[in-house]
Amino acid sequence: MDRLDNTIRPYAWGSATAIPALLGTDPTGEPQAEMWMGAHPGAPSRTARGTLTELIDADPERELGPAAVARFGPRLPFLLKLLAAGAPLSLQVHPDLAQAREGYADEERRGVPLDAPHRNYKDANHKPELICALTEFDGLCGFRAPAEAAGLLDGLGVASLKPYVDLLHARPEDAALREVLTALLTADPEEMSRTVAEAAAACERLGGAHAPYAGLAHHYPGDPGVLAAMLLNHVRLQPGEALYLGAGIPHAYLSGLGVEIMANSDNVLRCGLTPKHVDVPELLRIVRFEAGDPGVLRPEASEDGEEVYDTPTDEFRLSRYVLPEGAGPHDLTRPAPQILLCTAGAVRVGADTLAPGTSLFVPAGETVQVTGVGTVFRATVRV
């Protein structure tokens, strides 16, 4: 087993205090948005034997196991993170696997540099993801029913929003959502900025269900993403609850600390709440214009105490163990790679003790038992 030394990303939206509080370190005054655990080329975890990428490259079958290599190739197929949102992230969607391969190949053919600001596809992989709340966690996930979105917009009393309200009432669900999102993202920027300012003032005055959007407008004044966000379900997770975000589902994280796991990809198409590139035609090709419940997940407990967050994705499997005083050891040995992350208490893994925010990489098939009092998350793959 290898203790991981992980990179913390200082993205501007990150909380300055949440990750330091978990780690028991002093804040630096700078945002600390994400701590990455895995073998992503952008920031691979470090070990005493080299980076996790170097370990896996040297002997993929030893580190990952033959079954994982046969299914996913000679690379760790997931990325685990601590995510601390102090301000809203961009409103975004991710492609499915076929769309990612097609989009990546197209941009490669056209010679779009990988680091170009208008590049959509950084790799040929999909990016399903799961966020599990460690604190109360606010987010946006999936479309509301058009009638519900129309009511939220109409309640603002902003005259320039009436055409969008009428469209939401008049069209079938998929057409209504598509036409309104398209109209919001392609409207005249100056006119849209004025509409967003009026809407933000109304949200501030009304509060209640409108309150989250006043906060968005504070961070992104004039951004059409403020209104696009009102088409989506607002979700408040309690600690231990989770959201699964599949391909084509528009979403944004607003605030809170959580454990996030995803397929090892960096493909993002943005809908708003960002100064970055928004490719409207490509976005509209990827978004699934389907209203529905966001589907808050709660873990399913097994007889051995493992609590599993069940998703349809094979590249990752996230679970947790909440270890009480006096509990016997739990055997976590698996024929697949694992990353273990402690988020509370003191968890003993073999001869090592994990404090909150510390993590280990466990090669496939290596015997591993956990004891102690605390909470440990287990990231692995389905094989």
mmCIF file of N, CA and C in Angstrom, residues 233-345:
data_model
loop_
_atom_site.group_PDB
_atom_site.id
_atom_site.type_symbol
_atom_site.label_atom_id
_atom_site.label_comp_id
_atom_site.label_asym_id
_atom_site.label_seq_id
_atom_site.Cartn_x
_atom_site.Cartn_y
_atom_site.Cartn_z
ATOM 1 N N ASN A 233 -33.267 21.833 -11.391
ATOM 2 C CA ASN A 233 -33.635 21.498 -10.014
ATOM 3 C C ASN A 233 -32.566 22.002 -9.055
ATOM 4 N N HIS A 234 -33.012 22.708 -8.003
ATOM 5 C CA HIS A 234 -32.099 23.072 -6.924
ATOM 6 C C HIS A 234 -32.136 21.959 -5.880
ATOM 7 N N VAL A 235 -30.959 21.470 -5.473
ATOM 8 C CA VAL A 235 -30.853 20.337 -4.554
ATOM 9 C C VAL A 235 -29.986 20.737 -3.369
ATOM 10 N N ARG A 236 -30.429 20.390 -2.173
ATOM 11 C CA ARG A 236 -29.601 20.579 -0.971
ATOM 12 C C ARG A 236 -29.369 19.210 -0.345
ATOM 13 N N LEU A 237 -28.134 18.731 -0.448
ATOM 14 C CA LEU A 237 -27.766 17.437 0.119
ATOM 15 C C LEU A 237 -27.396 17.592 1.585
ATOM 16 N N GLN A 238 -27.801 16.605 2.377
ATOM 17 C CA GLN A 238 -27.330 16.499 3.747
ATOM 18 C C GLN A 238 -26.107 15.575 3.778
ATOM 19 N N PRO A 239 -25.258 15.688 4.809
ATOM 20 C CA PRO A 239 -24.076 14.825 4.856
ATOM 21 C C PRO A 239 -24.429 13.350 4.675
ATOM 22 N N GLY A 240 -23.694 12.691 3.784
ATOM 23 C CA GLY A 240 -23.945 11.286 3.472
ATOM 24 C C GLY A 240 -24.815 11.075 2.256
ATOM 25 N N GLU A 241 -25.533 12.106 1.809
ATOM 26 C CA GLU A 241 -26.334 12.002 0.588
ATOM 27 C C GLU A 241 -25.475 12.336 -0.625
ATOM 28 N N ALA A 242 -25.914 11.863 -1.793
ATOM 29 C CA ALA A 242 -25.091 12.005 -2.995
ATOM 30 C C ALA A 242 -25.950 12.273 -4.221
ATOM 31 N N LEU A 243 -25.304 12.764 -5.265
ATOM 32 C CA LEU A 243 -25.918 12.947 -6.582
ATOM 33 C C LEU A 243 -25.054 12.232 -7.612
ATOM 34 N N TYR A 244 -25.708 11.515 -8.525
ATOM 35 C CA TYR A 244 -25.023 10.921 -9.668
ATOM 36 C C TYR A 244 -25.350 11.748 -10.897
ATOM 37 N N LEU A 245 -24.319 12.102 -11.661
ATOM 38 C CA LEU A 245 -24.482 12.969 -12.823
ATOM 39 C C LEU A 245 -23.990 12.225 -14.058
ATOM 40 N N GLY A 246 -24.941 11.744 -14.857
ATOM 41 C CA GLY A 246 -24.609 11.031 -16.076
ATOM 42 C C GLY A 246 -24.432 11.972 -17.249
ATOM 43 N N ALA A 247 -24.214 11.410 -18.426
ATOM 44 C CA ALA A 247 -23.965 12.190 -19.630
ATOM 45 C C ALA A 247 -25.171 13.054 -19.973
ATOM 46 N N GLY A 248 -24.885 14.286 -20.393
ATOM 47 C CA GLY A 248 -25.924 15.174 -20.898
ATOM 48 C C GLY A 248 -26.769 15.862 -19.850
ATOM 49 N N ILE A 249 -26.498 15.643 -18.561
ATOM 50 C CA ILE A 249 -27.302 16.232 -17.498
ATOM 51 C C ILE A 249 -26.685 17.564 -17.084
ATOM 52 N N PRO A 250 -27.361 18.690 -17.305
ATOM 53 C CA PRO A 250 -26.794 19.970 -16.880
ATOM 54 C C PRO A 250 -26.754 20.062 -15.357
ATOM 55 N N HIS A 251 -25.664 20.604 -14.841
ATOM 56 C CA HIS A 251 -25.512 20.661 -13.395
ATOM 57 C C HIS A 251 -24.487 21.725 -13.007
ATOM 58 N N ALA A 252 -24.516 22.095 -11.746
ATOM 59 C CA ALA A 252 -23.513 22.989 -11.170
ATOM 60 C C ALA A 252 -23.501 22.781 -9.668
ATOM 61 N N TYR A 253 -22.327 22.838 -9.070
ATOM 62 C CA TYR A 253 -22.207 22.806 -7.617
ATOM 63 C C TYR A 253 -22.148 24.248 -7.124
ATOM 64 N N LEU A 254 -22.860 24.540 -6.043
ATOM 65 C CA LEU A 254 -22.968 25.912 -5.554
ATOM 66 C C LEU A 254 -22.154 26.153 -4.287
ATOM 67 N N SER A 255 -22.240 25.243 -3.311
ATOM 68 C CA SER A 255 -21.491 25.438 -2.075
ATOM 69 C C SER A 255 -21.443 24.141 -1.299
ATOM 70 N N GLY A 256 -20.384 23.970 -0.496
ATOM 71 C CA GLY A 256 -20.268 22.814 0.376
ATOM 72 C C GLY A 256 -19.021 21.997 0.106
ATOM 73 N N LEU A 257 -18.783 21.020 0.986
ATOM 74 C CA LEU A 257 -17.633 20.122 0.908
ATOM 75 C C LEU A 257 -18.119 18.711 0.636
ATOM 76 N N GLY A 258 -17.485 18.034 -0.315
ATOM 77 C CA GLY A 258 -17.910 16.683 -0.641
ATOM 78 C C GLY A 258 -16.772 15.828 -1.170
ATOM 79 N N VAL A 259 -17.029 14.522 -1.238
ATOM 80 C CA VAL A 259 -16.140 13.567 -1.895
ATOM 81 C C VAL A 259 -16.702 13.326 -3.288
ATOM 82 N N GLU A 260 -15.882 13.551 -4.297
ATOM 83 C CA GLU A 260 -16.322 13.395 -5.678
ATOM 84 C C GLU A 260 -15.488 12.314 -6.356
ATOM 85 N N ILE A 261 -16.163 11.494 -7.159
ATOM 86 C CA ILE A 261 -15.459 10.492 -7.954
ATOM 87 C C ILE A 261 -16.008 10.541 -9.372
ATOM 88 N N MET A 262 -15.136 10.308 -10.336
ATOM 89 C CA MET A 262 -15.525 10.424 -11.747
ATOM 90 C C MET A 262 -14.657 9.517 -12.599
ATOM 91 N N ALA A 263 -15.129 9.248 -13.807
ATOM 92 C CA ALA A 263 -14.266 8.608 -14.786
ATOM 93 C C ALA A 263 -13.116 9.561 -15.089
ATOM 94 N N ASN A 264 -11.980 9.008 -15.449
ATOM 95 C CA ASN A 264 -10.745 9.789 -15.577
ATOM 96 C C ASN A 264 -10.758 10.596 -16.882
ATOM 97 N N SER A 265 -11.486 11.712 -16.847
ATOM 98 C CA SER A 265 -11.664 12.547 -18.037
ATOM 99 C C SER A 265 -11.722 14.012 -17.613
ATOM 100 N N ASP A 266 -11.515 14.902 -18.588
ATOM 101 C CA ASP A 266 -11.596 16.345 -18.319
ATOM 102 C C ASP A 266 -12.483 17.028 -19.357
ATOM 103 N N ASN A 267 -13.474 16.296 -19.881
ATOM 104 C CA ASN A 267 -14.342 16.849 -20.914
ATOM 105 C C ASN A 267 -15.535 17.584 -20.298
ATOM 106 N N VAL A 268 -15.603 18.888 -20.543
ATOM 107 C CA VAL A 268 -16.658 19.744 -19.988
ATOM 108 C C VAL A 268 -17.177 20.657 -21.080
ATOM 109 N N LEU A 269 -18.506 20.722 -21.222
ATOM 110 C CA LEU A 269 -19.146 21.725 -22.075
ATOM 111 C C LEU A 269 -19.948 22.633 -21.165
ATOM 112 N N ARG A 270 -19.709 23.933 -21.268
ATOM 113 C CA ARG A 270 -20.278 24.885 -20.323
ATOM 114 C C ARG A 270 -21.524 25.565 -20.881
ATOM 115 N N CYS A 271 -22.496 25.793 -19.970
ATOM 116 C CA CYS A 271 -23.749 26.447 -20.334
ATOM 117 C C CYS A 271 -23.831 27.877 -19.803
ATOM 118 N N GLY A 272 -22.939 28.255 -18.903
ATOM 119 C CA GLY A 272 -23.011 29.575 -18.305
ATOM 120 C C GLY A 272 -22.352 29.598 -16.944
ATOM 121 N N LEU A 273 -22.479 30.742 -16.258
ATOM 122 C CA LEU A 273 -21.839 30.981 -14.967
ATOM 123 C C LEU A 273 -20.331 30.807 -15.091
ATOM 124 N N THR A 274 -19.791 31.385 -16.148
ATOM 125 C CA THR A 274 -18.366 31.220 -16.418
ATOM 126 C C THR A 274 -17.888 32.286 -17.396
ATOM 127 N N PRO A 275 -16.641 32.745 -17.239
ATOM 128 C CA PRO A 275 -16.043 33.608 -18.270
ATOM 129 C C PRO A 275 -15.417 32.790 -19.397
ATOM 130 N N LYS A 276 -15.436 31.444 -19.269
ATOM 131 C CA LYS A 276 -14.795 30.575 -20.252
ATOM 132 C C LYS A 276 -15.683 30.380 -21.481
ATOM 133 N N HIS A 277 -15.116 29.705 -22.454
ATOM 134 C CA HIS A 277 -15.771 29.475 -23.744
ATOM 135 C C HIS A 277 -17.070 28.677 -23.594
ATOM 136 N N VAL A 278 -18.125 29.159 -24.262
ATOM 137 C CA VAL A 278 -19.396 28.436 -24.335
ATOM 138 C C VAL A 278 -19.681 28.153 -25.811
ATOM 139 N N ASP A 279 -19.635 26.892 -26.197
ATOM 140 C CA ASP A 279 -19.896 26.475 -27.579
ATOM 141 C C ASP A 279 -21.360 26.046 -27.651
ATOM 142 N N VAL A 280 -22.228 26.988 -28.028
ATOM 143 C CA VAL A 280 -23.667 26.735 -27.953
ATOM 144 C C VAL A 280 -24.099 25.580 -28.863
ATOM 145 N N PRO A 281 -23.700 25.543 -30.153
ATOM 146 C CA PRO A 281 -24.146 24.422 -30.998
ATOM 147 C C PRO A 281 -23.722 23.061 -30.455
ATOM 148 N N GLU A 282 -22.468 22.944 -29.990
ATOM 149 C CA GLU A 282 -22.004 21.653 -29.464
ATOM 150 C C GLU A 282 -22.710 21.319 -28.152
ATOM 151 N N LEU A 283 -22.916 22.323 -27.342
ATOM 152 C CA LEU A 283 -23.636 22.124 -26.087
ATOM 153 C C LEU A 283 -25.033 21.558 -26.344
ATOM 154 N N LEU A 284 -25.746 22.137 -27.303
ATOM 155 C CA LEU A 284 -27.111 21.702 -27.596
ATOM 156 C C LEU A 284 -27.140 20.278 -28.163
ATOM 157 N N ARG A 285 -26.020 19.860 -28.767
ATOM 158 C CA ARG A 285 -25.925 18.474 -29.257
ATOM 159 C C ARG A 285 -25.773 17.483 -28.101
ATOM 160 N N ILE A 286 -25.185 17.939 -27.019
ATOM 161 C CA ILE A 286 -24.845 17.052 -25.907
ATOM 162 C C ILE A 286 -25.933 17.003 -24.834
ATOM 163 N N VAL A 287 -26.593 18.131 -24.577
ATOM 164 C CA VAL A 287 -27.558 18.207 -23.473
ATOM 165 C C VAL A 287 -28.754 17.285 -23.719
ATOM 166 N N ARG A 288 -29.173 16.592 -22.678
ATOM 167 C CA ARG A 288 -30.407 15.798 -22.718
ATOM 168 C C ARG A 288 -31.535 16.658 -22.171
ATOM 169 N N PHE A 289 -32.468 17.018 -23.048
ATOM 170 C CA PHE A 289 -33.562 17.914 -22.669
ATOM 171 C C PHE A 289 -34.725 17.095 -22.107
ATOM 172 N N GLU A 290 -34.484 16.592 -20.906
ATOM 173 C CA GLU A 290 -35.475 15.757 -20.218
ATOM 174 C C GLU A 290 -35.616 16.267 -18.792
ATOM 175 N N ALA A 291 -36.848 16.557 -18.391
ATOM 176 C CA ALA A 291 -37.102 16.967 -17.012
ATOM 177 C C ALA A 291 -37.228 15.739 -16.123
ATOM 178 N N GLY A 292 -36.884 15.894 -14.860
ATOM 179 C CA GLY A 292 -37.023 14.768 -13.948
ATOM 180 C C GLY A 292 -36.478 15.075 -12.574
ATOM 181 N N ASP A 293 -36.749 14.179 -11.651
ATOM 182 C CA ASP A 293 -36.237 14.293 -10.295
ATOM 183 C C ASP A 293 -34.718 14.121 -10.312
ATOM 184 N N PRO A 294 -33.973 14.923 -9.550
ATOM 185 C CA PRO A 294 -32.513 14.802 -9.578
ATOM 186 C C PRO A 294 -31.988 13.499 -8.993
ATOM 187 N N GLY A 295 -32.814 12.779 -8.228
ATOM 188 C CA GLY A 295 -32.422 11.455 -7.756
ATOM 189 C C GLY A 295 -31.348 11.460 -6.696
ATOM 190 N N VAL A 296 -31.647 12.009 -5.525
ATOM 191 C CA VAL A 296 -30.695 11.992 -4.417
ATOM 192 C C VAL A 296 -30.433 10.549 -3.988
ATOM 193 N N LEU A 297 -29.142 10.190 -3.899
ATOM 194 C CA LEU A 297 -28.743 8.830 -3.532
ATOM 195 C C LEU A 297 -28.406 8.755 -2.052
ATOM 196 N N ARG A 298 -28.830 7.682 -1.442
ATOM 197 C CA ARG A 298 -28.420 7.366 -0.073
ATOM 198 C C ARG A 298 -27.750 5.998 -0.114
ATOM 199 N N PRO A 299 -26.723 5.782 0.699
ATOM 200 C CA PRO A 299 -25.962 4.526 0.578
ATOM 201 C C PRO A 299 -26.772 3.317 1.008
ATOM 202 N N GLU A 300 -26.496 2.207 0.336
ATOM 203 C CA GLU A 300 -27.134 0.933 0.663
ATOM 204 C C GLU A 300 -26.153 0.097 1.479
ATOM 205 N N ALA A 301 -26.541 -0.268 2.704
ATOM 206 C CA ALA A 301 -25.646 -0.974 3.613
ATOM 207 C C ALA A 301 -25.654 -2.470 3.330
ATOM 208 N N SER A 302 -24.480 -3.079 3.385
ATOM 209 C CA SER A 302 -24.352 -4.528 3.255
ATOM 210 C C SER A 302 -24.075 -5.127 4.638
ATOM 211 N N GLU A 303 -24.069 -6.442 4.710
ATOM 212 C CA GLU A 303 -23.907 -7.117 5.994
ATOM 213 C C GLU A 303 -22.556 -6.833 6.650
ATOM 214 N N ASP A 304 -21.525 -6.568 5.845
ATOM 215 C CA ASP A 304 -20.201 -6.340 6.435
ATOM 216 C C ASP A 304 -19.959 -4.879 6.808
ATOM 217 N N GLY A 305 -21.010 -4.040 6.710
ATOM 218 C CA GLY A 305 -20.884 -2.643 7.107
ATOM 219 C C GLY A 305 -20.519 -1.696 5.990
ATOM 220 N N GLU A 306 -20.283 -2.216 4.785
ATOM 221 C CA GLU A 306 -19.985 -1.330 3.657
ATOM 222 C C GLU A 306 -21.267 -0.650 3.189
ATOM 223 N N GLU A 307 -21.217 0.655 2.991
ATOM 224 C CA GLU A 307 -22.349 1.432 2.503
ATOM 225 C C GLU A 307 -22.019 1.899 1.085
ATOM 226 N N VAL A 308 -22.754 1.378 0.106
ATOM 227 C CA VAL A 308 -22.420 1.555 -1.302
ATOM 228 C C VAL A 308 -23.338 2.588 -1.954
ATOM 229 N N TYR A 309 -22.735 3.497 -2.730
ATOM 230 C CA TYR A 309 -23.487 4.451 -3.545
ATOM 231 C C TYR A 309 -23.611 3.835 -4.945
ATOM 232 N N ASP A 310 -24.761 3.271 -5.228
ATOM 233 C CA ASP A 310 -24.931 2.486 -6.443
ATOM 234 C C ASP A 310 -25.152 3.388 -7.648
ATOM 235 N N THR A 311 -24.371 3.180 -8.706
ATOM 236 C CA THR A 311 -24.515 3.922 -9.956
ATOM 237 C C THR A 311 -24.371 2.945 -11.119
ATOM 238 N N PRO A 312 -24.762 3.360 -12.343
ATOM 239 C CA PRO A 312 -24.620 2.469 -13.502
ATOM 240 C C PRO A 312 -23.238 2.484 -14.132
ATOM 241 N N THR A 313 -22.294 3.192 -13.532
ATOM 242 C CA THR A 313 -20.970 3.356 -14.129
ATOM 243 C C THR A 313 -20.013 2.266 -13.666
ATOM 244 N N ASP A 314 -19.245 1.690 -14.596
ATOM 245 C CA ASP A 314 -18.294 0.637 -14.260
ATOM 246 C C ASP A 314 -16.914 1.173 -13.881
ATOM 247 N N GLU A 315 -16.562 2.357 -14.367
ATOM 248 C CA GLU A 315 -15.216 2.896 -14.107
ATOM 249 C C GLU A 315 -14.977 3.234 -12.641
ATOM 250 N N PHE A 316 -16.043 3.418 -11.882
ATOM 251 C CA PHE A 316 -15.850 3.685 -10.462
ATOM 252 C C PHE A 316 -16.965 3.066 -9.632
ATOM 253 N N ARG A 317 -16.621 2.831 -8.376
ATOM 254 C CA ARG A 317 -17.560 2.337 -7.376
ATOM 255 C C ARG A 317 -17.167 2.989 -6.053
ATOM 256 N N LEU A 318 -18.053 3.804 -5.490
ATOM 257 C CA LEU A 318 -17.751 4.514 -4.247
ATOM 258 C C LEU A 318 -18.585 3.945 -3.109
ATOM 259 N N SER A 319 -17.924 3.727 -1.976
ATOM 260 C CA SER A 319 -18.615 3.267 -0.779
ATOM 261 C C SER A 319 -17.928 3.877 0.434
ATOM 262 N N ARG A 320 -18.533 3.672 1.604
ATOM 263 C CA ARG A 320 -17.905 4.168 2.831
ATOM 264 C C ARG A 320 -18.131 3.164 3.956
ATOM 265 N N TYR A 321 -17.245 3.233 4.934
ATOM 266 C CA TYR A 321 -17.378 2.492 6.185
ATOM 267 C C TYR A 321 -17.385 3.515 7.321
ATOM 268 N N VAL A 322 -18.423 3.468 8.134
ATOM 269 C CA VAL A 322 -18.483 4.294 9.337
ATOM 270 C C VAL A 322 -18.172 3.363 10.502
ATOM 271 N N LEU A 323 -16.996 3.502 11.071
ATOM 272 C CA LEU A 323 -16.470 2.546 12.042
ATOM 273 C C LEU A 323 -16.748 3.028 13.463
ATOM 274 N N PRO A 324 -17.551 2.280 14.228
ATOM 275 C CA PRO A 324 -17.843 2.678 15.606
ATOM 276 C C PRO A 324 -16.803 2.136 16.584
ATOM 277 N N GLU A 325 -16.853 2.645 17.786
ATOM 278 C CA GLU A 325 -15.974 2.150 18.856
ATOM 279 C C GLU A 325 -16.201 0.651 19.063
ATOM 280 N N GLY A 326 -15.112 -0.109 19.153
ATOM 281 C CA GLY A 326 -15.215 -1.525 19.466
ATOM 282 C C GLY A 326 -15.501 -2.433 18.289
ATOM 283 N N ALA A 327 -15.622 -1.887 17.089
ATOM 284 C CA ALA A 327 -15.906 -2.722 15.922
ATOM 285 C C ALA A 327 -14.683 -3.544 15.541
ATOM 286 N N GLY A 328 -14.909 -4.745 15.063
ATOM 287 C CA GLY A 328 -13.820 -5.598 14.612
ATOM 288 C C GLY A 328 -13.276 -5.134 13.271
ATOM 289 N N PRO A 329 -12.224 -5.771 12.780
ATOM 290 C CA PRO A 329 -11.637 -5.362 11.495
ATOM 291 C C PRO A 329 -12.558 -5.681 10.321
ATOM 292 N N HIS A 330 -12.496 -4.845 9.304
ATOM 293 C CA HIS A 330 -13.207 -5.064 8.048
ATOM 294 C C HIS A 330 -12.185 -5.424 6.980
ATOM 295 N N ASP A 331 -12.424 -6.521 6.284
ATOM 296 C CA ASP A 331 -11.531 -6.961 5.216
ATOM 297 C C ASP A 331 -11.957 -6.296 3.910
ATOM 298 N N LEU A 332 -11.086 -5.464 3.354
ATOM 299 C CA LEU A 332 -11.404 -4.729 2.124
ATOM 300 C C LEU A 332 -10.636 -5.268 0.915
ATOM 301 N N THR A 333 -10.043 -6.429 1.035
ATOM 302 C CA THR A 333 -9.255 -6.990 -0.065
ATOM 303 C C THR A 333 -10.127 -7.175 -1.307
ATOM 304 N N ARG A 334 -9.627 -6.712 -2.447
ATOM 305 C CA ARG A 334 -10.357 -6.825 -3.722
ATOM 306 C C ARG A 334 -9.381 -7.099 -4.864
ATOM 307 N N PRO A 335 -9.839 -7.787 -5.928
ATOM 308 C CA PRO A 335 -8.981 -8.029 -7.089
ATOM 309 C C PRO A 335 -8.959 -6.824 -8.032
ATOM 310 N N ALA A 336 -8.963 -5.625 -7.475
ATOM 311 C CA ALA A 336 -9.030 -4.394 -8.257
ATOM 312 C C ALA A 336 -8.333 -3.292 -7.471
ATOM 313 N N PRO A 337 -7.887 -2.230 -8.120
ATOM 314 C CA PRO A 337 -7.218 -1.142 -7.411
ATOM 315 C C PRO A 337 -8.204 -0.386 -6.516
ATOM 316 N N GLN A 338 -7.681 0.174 -5.420
ATOM 317 C CA GLN A 338 -8.508 0.937 -4.494
ATOM 318 C C GLN A 338 -7.765 2.181 -4.014
ATOM 319 N N ILE A 339 -8.517 3.232 -3.740
ATOM 320 C CA ILE A 339 -8.008 4.362 -2.966
ATOM 321 C C ILE A 339 -8.895 4.490 -1.741
ATOM 322 N N LEU A 340 -8.280 4.540 -0.564
ATOM 323 C CA LEU A 340 -8.988 4.694 0.699
ATOM 324 C C LEU A 340 -8.743 6.104 1.216
ATOM 325 N N LEU A 341 -9.818 6.805 1.561
ATOM 326 C CA LEU A 341 -9.747 8.188 2.031
ATOM 327 C C LEU A 341 -10.458 8.302 3.369
ATOM 328 N N CYS A 342 -9.748 8.732 4.392
ATOM 329 C CA CYS A 342 -10.366 8.978 5.696
ATOM 330 C C CYS A 342 -10.962 10.385 5.713
ATOM 331 N N THR A 343 -12.194 10.508 6.220
ATOM 332 C CA THR A 343 -12.828 11.834 6.326
ATOM 333 C C THR A 343 -13.200 12.200 7.762
ATOM 334 N N ALA A 344 -13.031 11.257 8.704
ATOM 335 C CA ALA A 344 -13.326 11.550 10.110
ATOM 336 C C ALA A 344 -12.631 10.532 10.989
ATOM 337 N N GLY A 345 -12.232 10.942 12.192
ATOM 338 C CA GLY A 345 -11.669 10.028 13.170
ATOM 339 C C GLY A 345 -10.255 9.606 12.850
#
